[in-house]
Amino acid sequence: MDDRVREHAEVLVDWSARVEAGDQVVMDVAEGAHDLAVAVAAELGERDATLLTTYGSSEVGRAFLRAGDDDREFAHSEPKLAMLEAADVYLRIGGGRNTTALADVDGERRQRARKATAATREARMDTDWVSTVHPTRSLAQQAGMAAEEYRDFVYDAVLRDWESLADEMANMKEVLDAGSEVRIEKEGTDLTMSIEGRTAVNSAASVAYDSHNLPSGEVFTAPHATEGEVYFDVPMTIDAQRVQGVSLTFEGGEVVDFAAEQGEGAIADVLDTDEGARRLGELGIGMNRGIDRFTDSILFDEKMGDTVHLALGRAYDACVPEGESGNDSAVHVDMITDVSEDSRMLVDGEVVQRDGTFRWEDGFESA
Amino acid sequence: MDDRVREHAEVLVDWSARVEAGDQVVMDVAEGAHDLAVAVAAELGERDATLLTTYGSSEVGRAFLRAGDDDREFAHSEPKLAMLEAADVYLRIGGGRNTTALADVDGERRQRARKATAATREARMDTDWVSTVHPTRSLAQQAGMAAEEYRDFVYDAVLRDWESLADEMANMKEVLDAGSEVRIEKEGTDLTMSIEGRTAVNSAASVAYDSHNLPSGEVFTAPHATEGEVYFDVPMTIDAQRVQGVSLTFEGGEVVDFAAEQGEGAIADVLDTDEGARRLGELGIGMNRGIDRFTDSILFDEKMGDTVHLALGRAYDACVPEGESGNDSAVHVDMITDVSEDSRMLVDGEVVQRDGTFRWEDGFESA
């Protein structure tokens, strides 16, 4: 076994999930992620946690979703709900064998199934959950890379000095926590959002930072009262459909118009899920300069330095004051825009990022 | 996909597990059983059941079991217990990639882990559970067969007219239910057991018959007060160890002496698990003549016509009067003896089977 698989497992269990003796752990393993699952199991045994492993197979999911009549009703799985409610830690080991394995499942049907499983998603979010991926050939292909090249890419992003990246990102969190309004400007984009009363998360790939992705390297918050236009130039895959060149127009916090150069139907399906799917749940600033290229995987793309992403749908509780609830939805779909050139991000009228450079890096004071 | 995979899934879901709309189903999938799992998922979706899929990977299990100090304590998984308690149906889809994947896990350690998971095993037995296997190359190899040859063997055993086999086996159940004492005689074997007050199960591969294996084709009961000697000439694999030529001597219902030509350590580990592991939990009569050879897999071997098997450890509740408990143990380990030649089985002194032929087949009346 590649030593880096073992190191990946160690980072996941120790830095990210902070697993301790006696923790009740559920690990979900994608079809191609067997090797990392084996390494993680060894780390969990070492730490005297318990382990239940579920099979996150897209092909099993596809077969289940496609079966039955057009008007088939979906329900959540009670065993899954009970399992998640009894779990302290949930580790999702992604890495399938075909990123388009669900391509022939009807969008409306997928949406009904998604709504029906809101309770299990809620229970998962109440655990110390962490998502990561094992570098499979399928993901390498999606990234347009050779398998070995892609493995290097993933381990460069995952096996980092997380403590020091967390320190760097604290600057951005400070600006957002003190601010009330964020404005993003670039060609096709002039968007303002309120962040009044919201708390930014320094997403340092650890539950100790309310951060649930490995790798991570972003600072995010939960915006509201969004107004204006935004254009997402980074391509992505939503529900197994290729999506590119998305424009959204917001009025009073809601999407009132949208277009896409490719995959417009996927965006329409997302927006139709429920009311919350038309509002933003997240504003994220990518700060991981260890990730140096787009690979058509949101886990990596949204963390890349010189990018900003916005998500339609559900907001993370960590960004919202205790007792209040943020935007609620069965979906959370991230979309990314490149801010490396001809762009500005302002907080309360002051420029914080210009052409990909942050204020504290360059000392500039205003526009 | 081989049509027989789909047919196998249909038999499992309809005949064996009797899945109905709204049933909460958990499916456990071994490393090599992906294709059957996909087919079963489609059948479950068709029937409006819910589905949670767990990953029954021996390699994940091995890594977890081997980790940690020599004196590591094991505990059951609370999420697994909660999951099973919420399940109506549990489908175990066996078929790994290496039948000896656990060969280097210390026996004593395995035994401690097994004891610690008694609660989850109990919860699983309270569901409508069914075990089957997908024909993998690893199982073909264990059987000494080519992959395609082995697939034919498995589907011949699984895709049967179960209704008519059930009728045939009803004869044997009738004899056992009416009887008080079973005696088995062959070279190296002279064993008597009480079956007073016990109910035989007509194991026709369906939960409707209290039968939990697909394929099946045996009649079994829960003996007690065992006396005498028995020799098992059919080779088998116990906890990934090859075991052959086992002799057991019983006094007062308990094993007082044992020997094996190969794998004696595995037998010793089983016997040391707990008190119940030294007593018999099952007497089974193989009646599936569709299974025509030993394949070193208990799921098939114990169902073969002209064989009798005995299990150390746990008895099935279905054989024991309501309210009473049968032999209790964390283990249930089956061992098989060939009765096709020079052998007799007597119930209350009357010969029921001689050299593999049953009384109702041949009309013989006594010894």
XYZ file of C-alpha atoms in Angstrom:
734
model
C 0.000 0.000 0.000
C 1.179 3.495 -0.937
C 2.408 5.078 2.339
C 0.341 8.115 1.490
C -2.876 6.087 1.844
C -1.925 5.396 5.455
C -0.983 9.054 6.012
C -4.297 10.136 4.492
C -6.112 7.839 6.941
C -4.142 9.281 9.858
C -4.949 12.885 8.912
C -8.613 11.966 8.487
C -8.923 10.197 11.830
C -6.711 12.470 13.948
C -6.664 15.989 12.514
C -10.053 15.979 10.778
C -12.421 13.790 12.802
C -10.555 13.913 16.149
C -11.545 10.338 16.876
C -11.150 9.267 20.511
C -11.415 5.948 22.334
C -14.993 4.721 22.527
C -16.235 6.886 19.647
C -19.009 5.265 17.621
C -17.861 5.610 14.021
C -19.755 5.013 10.778
C -17.637 4.958 7.618
C -19.257 5.146 4.187
C -17.116 3.678 1.405
C -17.555 4.435 -2.290
C -17.072 1.663 -4.855
C -13.448 2.502 -5.614
C -12.322 3.608 -2.169
C -11.580 0.195 -0.667
C -7.870 0.789 -0.017
C -8.394 3.976 1.968
C -11.233 2.317 3.895
C -8.868 -0.485 4.932
C -6.290 2.061 6.123
C -8.918 4.041 8.043
C -10.245 0.862 9.690
C -6.744 0.171 11.027
C -6.486 3.702 12.460
C -9.908 3.376 14.098
C -9.006 0.029 15.632
C -5.784 1.539 16.942
C -7.798 4.255 18.705
C -10.381 1.864 20.204
C -13.295 3.350 18.321
C -16.123 1.115 17.058
C -16.778 0.779 13.346
C -19.738 0.167 11.085
C -19.011 0.404 7.360
C -21.692 1.306 4.827
C -21.404 0.893 1.063
C -21.754 4.165 -0.819
C -22.171 2.594 -4.225
C -23.560 4.835 -6.980
C -24.571 1.781 -8.994
C -26.567 0.301 -6.120
C -28.122 3.749 -5.629
C -28.965 4.067 -9.316
C -30.660 0.654 -9.449
C -32.710 1.463 -6.356
C -33.712 4.939 -7.570
C -34.691 3.877 -11.099
C -36.898 0.958 -10.031
C -40.667 1.193 -9.804
C -43.396 3.329 -11.336
C -43.082 6.945 -12.386
C -45.071 8.069 -9.368
C -43.163 5.933 -6.874
C -42.984 7.521 -3.433
C -39.669 7.528 -1.586
C -39.169 7.268 2.154
C -36.087 7.564 4.298
C -34.511 4.420 5.707
C -35.316 3.993 9.413
C -32.237 1.792 9.975
C -30.081 4.538 8.432
C -31.663 7.203 10.619
C -31.202 5.084 13.746
C -27.617 4.312 12.743
C -26.742 7.982 12.264
C -28.458 9.027 15.489
C -26.273 6.535 17.366
C -23.056 7.679 15.633
C -20.508 10.126 17.052
C -18.435 10.321 13.888
C -19.372 9.826 10.224
C -16.553 9.422 7.698
C -17.461 9.548 4.047
C -14.800 7.994 1.841
C -15.645 9.058 -1.699
C -13.986 7.804 -4.850
C -16.256 5.957 -7.241
C -15.634 4.166 -10.509
C -17.827 6.389 -12.704
C -18.699 9.974 -11.816
C -21.670 9.817 -14.198
C -23.108 6.628 -12.718
C -26.410 8.390 -11.999
C -26.692 10.105 -15.387
C -29.799 8.184 -16.445
C -31.794 8.730 -13.269
C -34.556 11.246 -13.934
C -33.902 14.606 -12.229
C -37.385 15.023 -10.810
C -37.213 11.533 -9.360
C -33.833 12.225 -7.788
C -35.291 15.364 -6.300
C -38.196 13.470 -4.709
C -35.780 10.936 -3.256
C -33.603 13.744 -1.919
C -36.552 15.382 -0.167
C -37.541 12.075 1.395
C -34.111 11.643 2.965
C -33.939 15.048 4.675
C -34.141 13.437 8.117
C -31.118 11.202 7.574
C -29.127 14.126 6.172
C -30.000 16.143 9.276
C -28.842 13.295 11.524
C -25.572 13.016 9.609
C -24.917 16.726 10.015
C -25.355 16.311 13.786
C -22.361 13.961 13.922
C -18.704 14.909 13.675
C -18.751 14.164 9.950
C -15.896 14.447 7.462
C -15.892 13.897 3.681
C -12.781 12.905 1.803
C -11.948 11.046 -1.418
C -9.655 8.240 -2.399
C -7.971 9.052 -5.749
C -9.615 6.651 -8.214
C -9.123 6.360 -11.967
C -12.637 7.708 -12.478
C -11.800 10.918 -10.606
C -8.489 11.171 -12.472
C -10.434 10.948 -15.727
C -12.901 13.613 -14.609
C -9.917 15.813 -13.771
C -8.343 15.103 -17.162
C -5.276 13.603 -15.525
C -3.289 10.378 -15.546
C -3.940 8.132 -12.545
C -0.524 8.620 -10.973
C -0.571 12.358 -11.667
C -3.963 12.586 -9.978
C -2.786 10.653 -6.930
C 0.035 13.204 -6.538
C -2.501 16.022 -6.888
C -4.794 14.578 -4.174
C -2.041 13.816 -1.672
C -0.464 17.253 -2.195
C -3.832 18.759 -1.263
C -4.540 16.408 1.663
C -1.135 15.897 3.309
C -0.515 19.508 4.361
C 0.483 21.515 7.413
C -3.112 22.189 8.418
C -2.189 24.103 11.553
C -0.358 26.777 9.556
C -3.059 27.079 6.862
C -5.600 27.571 9.668
C -3.536 30.535 10.972
C -3.465 32.128 7.522
C -7.208 31.760 7.063
C -7.927 33.392 10.434
C -7.334 36.785 8.717
C -10.244 36.278 6.350
C -12.543 35.060 9.108
C -11.740 38.211 11.110
C -12.758 40.490 8.205
C -16.025 38.609 7.576
C -16.994 38.390 11.247
C -16.559 42.184 11.605
C -18.369 43.012 8.328
C -22.028 43.494 7.330
C -22.054 43.409 3.548
C -20.016 41.598 0.893
C -19.849 42.791 -2.708
C -18.276 40.821 -5.554
C -17.449 42.483 -8.878
C -16.126 41.005 -12.094
C -17.332 40.705 -15.683
C -20.941 39.453 -15.597
C -21.007 39.727 -11.814
C -22.130 42.470 -9.455
C -23.526 40.828 -6.379
C -24.154 42.100 -2.838
C -25.031 39.966 0.161
C -25.648 40.690 3.805
C -23.503 38.813 6.326
C -24.851 40.765 9.280
C -25.022 38.587 12.383
C -23.350 35.626 10.686
C -20.174 33.876 11.790
C -17.548 32.781 9.293
C -15.981 29.326 9.528
C -12.226 28.945 9.219
C -12.468 25.697 7.336
C -9.254 23.964 8.221
C -10.348 20.398 7.454
C -11.198 19.548 11.033
C -14.382 19.229 13.064
C -12.529 21.263 15.683
C -12.927 24.202 13.245
C -16.506 23.253 12.207
C -14.897 22.145 8.951
C -15.978 18.875 7.381
C -14.001 18.360 4.174
C -10.569 16.857 3.741
C -8.892 18.601 1.985
C -10.265 21.986 2.894
C -8.801 25.488 2.912
C -11.665 27.962 2.590
C -13.402 30.508 4.766
C -17.172 30.437 4.443
C -20.247 32.074 5.877
C -24.020 32.088 5.325
C -25.136 35.160 3.351
C -28.687 36.451 3.042
C -30.617 39.248 1.290
C -28.647 38.659 -1.902
C -29.119 41.161 -4.760
C -27.688 41.350 -8.273
C -26.031 39.094 -10.800
C -23.330 36.470 -10.665
C -21.598 34.444 -13.351
C -19.874 31.128 -12.575
C -17.156 30.386 -15.108
C -15.795 27.199 -13.550
C -17.330 24.021 -15.015
C -18.798 21.453 -12.651
C -20.871 18.275 -12.431
C -24.262 18.467 -10.736
C -26.159 15.210 -10.244
C -23.972 13.560 -12.877
C -24.671 16.296 -15.441
C -21.996 18.581 -16.848
C -22.804 22.219 -16.073
C -20.959 25.284 -17.330
C -21.341 29.072 -17.572
C -24.162 29.522 -15.060
C -25.687 32.998 -14.540
C -28.021 33.694 -11.620
C -29.993 36.889 -10.968
C -31.107 37.578 -7.376
C -33.847 39.899 -6.116
C -34.835 40.062 -2.456
C -32.548 37.136 -1.666
C -34.075 34.769 -4.258
C -33.090 33.624 -7.714
C -35.486 35.292 -10.172
C -33.698 34.413 -13.392
C -31.068 31.903 -14.475
C -29.246 30.625 -17.520
C -26.455 28.163 -18.276
C -24.318 27.577 -21.346
C -24.454 23.838 -20.607
C -26.633 21.753 -18.260
C -29.351 24.331 -17.661
C -31.776 21.504 -16.823
C -29.651 20.439 -13.847
C -29.817 23.980 -12.457
C -33.589 24.079 -13.013
C -33.950 20.790 -11.082
C -31.910 22.170 -8.194
C -33.931 25.426 -8.042
C -37.210 23.487 -8.081
C -36.322 21.267 -5.110
C -37.822 23.556 -2.480
C -38.008 27.224 -1.485
C -34.597 27.274 0.141
C -32.984 26.039 -3.058
C -33.588 29.475 -4.584
C -31.623 31.237 -1.861
C -27.921 31.191 -1.060
C -26.719 29.020 1.786
C -23.021 29.727 1.505
C -20.398 32.231 0.430
C -16.950 30.651 0.425
C -13.509 32.067 -0.293
C -11.018 29.490 -1.594
C -7.606 29.917 0.069
C -5.800 26.644 -0.486
C -3.036 27.539 -2.943
C -1.797 23.951 -2.669
C -4.649 23.136 -5.050
C -3.349 24.520 -8.312
C -5.892 23.417 -10.928
C -9.577 22.705 -11.446
C -10.371 19.007 -11.420
C -14.173 19.103 -11.756
C -14.605 18.009 -8.157
C -16.221 20.438 -5.763
C -14.253 19.037 -2.839
C -11.062 20.400 -4.417
C -12.241 23.184 -6.742
C -13.987 25.288 -4.099
C -10.857 25.312 -1.923
C -8.522 26.558 -4.646
C -6.883 29.919 -4.044
C -8.196 32.854 -6.145
C -11.741 31.503 -6.337
C -15.029 32.364 -4.687
C -17.989 29.992 -4.520
C -21.638 30.344 -3.665
C -24.027 27.543 -2.793
C -27.730 27.363 -3.427
C -29.625 25.719 -0.614
C -28.869 24.700 2.892
C -26.720 26.903 5.170
C -24.337 25.422 7.732
C -25.563 25.848 11.297
C -22.109 26.942 12.399
C -22.534 30.255 10.510
C -25.881 31.125 12.085
C -26.439 32.427 15.652
C -27.350 29.744 18.212
C -31.102 29.218 18.208
C -31.677 30.813 14.810
C -31.910 28.726 11.681
C -30.168 29.633 8.450
C -31.458 28.893 4.986
C -33.147 25.489 5.001
C -33.219 23.184 1.996
C -32.747 19.565 0.945
C -29.915 20.665 -1.392
C -26.562 22.361 -1.107
C -25.075 22.948 -4.553
C -21.807 24.857 -4.871
C -20.860 26.948 -7.915
C -17.482 28.568 -8.441
C -16.196 31.738 -10.010
C -12.577 32.538 -10.807
C -11.410 35.805 -9.163
C -7.756 35.673 -10.143
C -8.090 38.536 -12.646
C -10.130 41.747 -13.099
C -12.134 41.210 -9.958
C -12.743 42.755 -6.560
C -14.335 41.627 -3.327
C -15.407 44.399 -0.965
C -16.560 44.112 2.643
C -18.518 47.158 3.834
C -17.109 49.110 0.915
C -13.468 48.265 1.553
C -11.547 46.138 -0.923
C -10.422 42.899 0.722
C -9.347 40.959 -2.355
C -8.251 42.373 -5.743
C -7.316 40.162 -8.712
C -6.753 37.271 -6.349
C -4.535 39.104 -3.865
C -5.702 39.736 -0.297
C -5.328 43.060 1.501
C -3.016 41.611 4.163
C -0.735 40.227 1.491
C -0.333 43.462 -0.427
C -1.102 46.224 2.059
C -3.574 48.031 -0.249
C -6.121 50.045 1.714
C -9.081 50.716 -0.557
C -10.380 50.696 -4.132
C -25.682 -8.703 -16.614
C -26.197 -12.495 -16.558
C -29.998 -13.020 -16.398
C -29.412 -15.448 -13.577
C -28.140 -12.616 -11.357
C -31.518 -10.911 -11.721
C -33.354 -14.211 -11.102
C -31.228 -14.815 -8.014
C -32.204 -11.348 -6.719
C -35.896 -12.087 -7.365
C -35.793 -15.421 -5.496
C -33.966 -13.733 -2.601
C -36.405 -10.833 -2.286
C -39.669 -12.674 -3.014
C -39.371 -16.346 -2.047
C -36.723 -16.040 0.663
C -37.176 -12.688 2.416
C -40.834 -12.067 1.455
C -40.175 -8.339 1.164
C -43.275 -6.149 1.149
C -43.919 -2.448 0.515
C -42.604 -0.299 3.339
C -40.216 -2.941 4.680
C -37.033 -1.491 6.175
C -34.239 -3.464 4.536
C -30.527 -3.607 5.359
C -28.337 -5.329 2.770
C -24.758 -6.320 3.607
C -22.512 -6.656 0.565
C -19.226 -8.578 0.473
C -16.283 -7.227 -1.519
C -16.985 -9.257 -4.643
C -20.785 -9.261 -4.545
C -21.424 -5.898 -6.172
C -23.379 -7.210 -9.183
C -25.892 -9.153 -7.119
C -26.262 -6.159 -4.774
C -27.185 -3.962 -7.742
C -29.799 -6.491 -8.891
C -31.240 -6.794 -5.375
C -31.422 -2.988 -5.022
C -33.570 -2.861 -8.171
C -35.925 -5.528 -6.794
C -36.227 -3.674 -3.483
C -36.968 -0.379 -5.238
C -39.597 -2.148 -7.329
C -41.296 -3.321 -4.111
C -41.171 0.078 -2.378
C -38.957 -1.126 0.428
C -36.290 1.167 1.895
C -32.618 0.259 1.608
C -29.448 0.793 3.601
C -26.380 -1.007 2.264
C -23.481 -1.999 4.505
C -20.052 -3.115 3.326
C -19.149 -6.613 4.469
C -15.490 -6.366 3.572
C -13.182 -8.979 5.090
C -10.187 -6.747 4.461
C -11.734 -3.813 6.308
C -12.641 -6.240 9.087
C -9.131 -7.664 9.229
C -7.511 -4.210 9.457
C -9.885 -3.208 12.247
C -9.429 -6.451 14.203
C -5.626 -6.556 13.977
C -5.073 -2.959 15.095
C -4.159 -2.027 18.635
C -2.471 -3.731 21.602
C -2.633 -7.397 22.450
C -5.067 -6.681 25.282
C -7.328 -4.412 23.262
C -10.947 -4.585 24.398
C -13.679 -4.844 21.778
C -17.158 -3.366 21.998
C -20.165 -3.710 19.760
C -21.057 -0.831 17.444
C -24.031 1.146 18.783
C -24.906 2.439 15.278
C -24.963 -1.162 14.047
C -27.189 -2.262 16.910
C -29.581 0.658 16.346
C -29.603 -0.043 12.603
C -30.478 -3.721 13.089
C -33.128 -2.966 15.687
C -34.834 -0.674 13.165
C -34.623 -3.241 10.323
C -37.408 -5.581 9.227
C -35.260 -7.521 6.776
C -31.500 -8.191 6.691
C -30.006 -9.557 3.469
C -26.447 -10.791 3.596
C -24.863 -10.963 0.152
C -21.684 -12.964 0.592
C -19.004 -13.516 -2.029
C -15.588 -12.131 -1.151
C -12.351 -11.938 -3.044
C -10.289 -14.095 -0.676
C -11.792 -16.707 1.620
C -8.654 -16.609 3.761
C -8.647 -12.827 4.193
C -8.732 -13.192 7.981
C -6.066 -15.900 8.186
C -3.557 -13.730 10.074
C -5.954 -12.456 12.727
C -5.175 -14.161 16.023
C -7.869 -16.669 17.021
C -8.130 -15.541 20.629
C -8.541 -11.957 19.450
C -11.253 -12.939 16.994
C -13.002 -14.761 19.783
C -12.971 -11.675 22.036
C -14.376 -9.560 19.186
C -17.073 -12.159 18.543
C -18.158 -12.138 22.190
C -18.329 -8.343 22.164
C -20.729 -8.347 19.232
C -23.277 -10.783 20.672
C -25.889 -8.000 20.972
C -25.732 -7.088 17.289
C -25.913 -10.758 16.294
C -29.006 -11.139 18.467
C -30.625 -8.109 16.822
C -29.851 -9.485 13.362
C -31.473 -12.823 14.241
C -34.620 -10.919 15.253
C -35.060 -9.626 11.692
C -36.282 -11.590 8.683
C -32.682 -12.318 7.697
C -31.405 -14.285 4.709
C -27.830 -15.183 3.716
C -26.847 -15.889 0.159
C -23.674 -15.676 -1.955
C -22.731 -14.209 -5.270
C -20.457 -16.645 -7.176
C -17.036 -14.978 -7.079
C -13.715 -16.246 -8.409
C -12.521 -16.648 -4.849
C -15.374 -19.013 -4.016
C -14.805 -20.867 -7.299
C -11.179 -21.335 -6.276
C -12.149 -22.597 -2.826
C -14.472 -25.060 -4.538
C -11.692 -26.138 -6.911
C -13.744 -25.067 -9.897
C -13.468 -22.762 -12.902
C -15.352 -19.480 -12.558
C -18.014 -20.285 -15.134
C -18.399 -23.843 -13.848
C -18.899 -22.476 -10.355
C -21.512 -19.965 -11.513
C -23.479 -22.855 -13.027
C -23.141 -24.780 -9.758
C -24.455 -21.845 -7.678
C -27.387 -21.001 -9.928
C -28.374 -24.685 -10.182
C -28.564 -24.723 -6.389
C -30.329 -21.350 -6.031
C -32.771 -21.251 -8.949
C -34.935 -24.238 -7.956
C -38.565 -25.137 -7.500
C -38.516 -24.374 -3.798
C -42.170 -25.197 -3.262
C -41.689 -28.795 -4.338
C -38.483 -29.300 -2.333
C -40.366 -27.998 0.710
C -43.010 -30.711 0.229
C -40.337 -33.421 0.032
C -38.628 -32.244 3.213
C -41.892 -32.218 5.142
C -41.469 -36.052 5.511
C -38.280 -35.646 7.491
C -39.716 -32.897 9.678
C -42.649 -35.165 10.536
C -40.326 -37.964 11.725
C -38.203 -35.619 13.834
C -41.148 -33.790 15.388
C -42.672 -37.120 16.479
C -39.369 -38.558 17.749
C -37.431 -38.341 21.035
C -33.955 -39.666 20.277
C -31.699 -39.622 17.225
C -28.818 -42.039 16.791
C -26.191 -41.805 14.060
C -23.889 -44.722 13.268
C -20.989 -44.988 10.873
C -17.266 -45.692 11.127
C -15.866 -43.521 13.927
C -19.354 -42.382 14.857
C -21.884 -43.622 17.393
C -23.783 -40.635 18.660
C -27.134 -40.272 20.406
C -28.999 -37.024 21.004
C -32.313 -36.137 22.576
C -34.742 -34.152 20.438
C -37.541 -34.398 22.996
C -39.707 -31.291 22.940
C -37.873 -29.771 20.000
C -39.388 -28.697 16.678
C -37.642 -29.374 13.382
C -37.400 -26.685 10.741
C -38.204 -27.510 7.132
C -35.521 -25.257 5.767
C -36.876 -24.299 2.375
C -34.843 -21.099 1.896
C -37.580 -18.766 3.090
C -38.300 -16.857 6.269
C -41.836 -18.205 5.879
C -40.307 -21.614 6.828
C -37.974 -20.147 9.511
C -35.227 -20.818 6.972
C -32.548 -18.212 6.416
C -30.139 -19.496 3.775
C -30.409 -19.298 0.021
C -29.830 -21.963 -1.206
C -31.173 -24.237 1.489
C -32.606 -27.742 1.477
C -32.114 -29.255 4.905
C -34.235 -30.213 7.873
C -32.733 -29.227 11.199
C -33.509 -29.278 14.884
C -31.815 -28.422 18.181
C -30.523 -31.558 19.946
C -29.473 -31.832 23.599
C -28.077 -34.402 26.019
C -25.613 -35.615 23.380
C -23.566 -38.762 24.167
C -20.917 -40.618 22.215
C -18.500 -40.038 19.376
C -18.745 -38.413 15.983
C -16.305 -38.103 13.105
C -16.629 -35.360 10.460
C -14.987 -36.410 7.213
C -15.954 -33.396 5.091
C -13.259 -30.688 5.012
C -14.234 -27.112 5.875
C -12.894 -23.644 6.606
C -13.404 -22.222 10.085
C -12.345 -18.614 10.680
C -10.218 -18.752 7.539
C -8.421 -21.921 8.698
C -8.611 -25.231 6.855
C -10.068 -27.926 9.094
C -10.364 -31.631 8.311
C -11.074 -34.942 10.013
C -12.575 -33.653 13.260
C -13.530 -36.092 16.030
C -15.625 -34.995 18.998
C -16.481 -37.012 22.100
C -19.566 -35.982 24.102
C -20.484 -36.799 27.706
C -23.545 -35.306 29.376
C -24.165 -33.089 26.364
C -20.686 -31.507 26.364
C -17.537 -32.060 24.343
C -15.026 -33.753 26.651
C -12.428 -34.664 24.038
C -11.580 -33.586 20.503
C -9.032 -34.094 17.759
C -8.549 -32.979 14.159
C -6.279 -34.195 11.382
C -5.878 -30.577 10.268
C -6.728 -27.241 11.924
C -7.124 -28.549 15.478
C -6.350 -25.026 16.769
C -9.427 -23.598 15.073
C -11.605 -26.192 16.834
C -9.924 -25.399 20.161
C -10.662 -21.677 19.645
C -14.304 -22.404 18.920
C -14.704 -24.662 21.968
C -13.090 -22.031 24.214
C -15.456 -19.213 23.184
C -18.014 -19.857 25.920
C -19.863 -22.681 27.667
C -22.437 -23.072 24.914
C -19.696 -23.628 22.343
C -19.058 -27.082 23.883
C -22.655 -28.182 23.311
C -24.549 -28.902 20.103
C -26.919 -26.255 18.786
C -28.017 -28.026 15.627
C -28.566 -31.381 13.983
C -29.220 -30.958 10.264
C -30.060 -33.438 7.533
C -28.962 -32.335 4.047
C -31.672 -33.087 1.473
C -30.826 -30.899 -1.523
C -29.712 -33.390 -4.163
C -29.364 -30.461 -6.570
C -26.083 -29.803 -4.771
C -23.924 -32.599 -6.100
C -20.436 -31.880 -4.735
C -18.589 -30.409 -1.778
C -17.349 -26.887 -2.434
C -15.846 -26.032 0.972
C -18.664 -23.607 1.689
C -20.997 -24.409 4.543
C -23.892 -22.622 2.827
C -23.858 -25.333 0.136
C -22.145 -28.314 1.767
C -24.575 -28.715 4.666
C -27.549 -28.822 2.288
C -26.154 -31.593 0.096
C -28.147 -34.803 -0.037
C -26.636 -37.811 1.826
C -24.972 -35.696 4.500
C -25.667 -34.902 8.133
C -24.225 -31.915 9.966
C -23.927 -30.874 13.566
C -23.190 -27.404 14.857
C -21.374 -26.430 18.023
C -22.885 -23.393 19.713
C -26.027 -21.419 19.345
C -29.382 -23.118 18.661
C -32.042 -21.526 16.494
C -35.012 -20.245 18.484
C -37.412 -21.774 15.980
C -36.483 -25.293 17.218
C -37.086 -24.551 20.883
C -40.498 -24.216 22.609
C -41.781 -20.645 22.939
C -40.431 -19.125 26.152
C -37.615 -21.670 26.567
C -34.116 -20.876 25.373
C -32.007 -23.359 23.467
C -28.257 -23.630 23.676
C -26.807 -20.128 23.934
C -23.413 -19.178 22.528
C -21.601 -16.493 20.546
C -20.684 -19.118 17.932
C -22.477 -21.459 15.564
C -19.975 -23.680 13.750
C -21.261 -26.413 11.440
C -19.392 -29.671 10.747
C -20.436 -32.243 8.179
C -20.296 -36.005 7.882
C -20.951 -38.023 4.752
C -23.711 -40.622 5.251
C -23.939 -41.906 1.684
C -22.339 -45.268 2.555
C -22.182 -47.686 5.497
C -24.256 -45.494 7.750
C -27.574 -45.432 9.576
C -29.691 -42.796 11.254
C -32.260 -44.070 13.736
C -35.082 -42.168 15.393
C -36.402 -43.892 18.536
C -34.733 -47.079 17.414
C -36.214 -47.139 13.931
C -33.991 -46.705 10.897
C -34.939 -43.539 8.987
C -31.955 -43.269 6.679
C -29.629 -46.049 5.538
C -26.617 -45.487 3.259
C -28.146 -42.198 2.124
C -31.605 -43.536 1.328
C -34.643 -42.460 3.322
C -37.311 -44.862 4.587
C -40.054 -43.224 2.521
C -37.961 -43.644 -0.620
C -37.251 -47.321 -0.158
C -40.023 -48.626 2.075
C -37.645 -50.387 4.499
C -39.139 -50.797 7.940
C -36.314 -51.390 10.396
C -32.663 -52.353 10.810
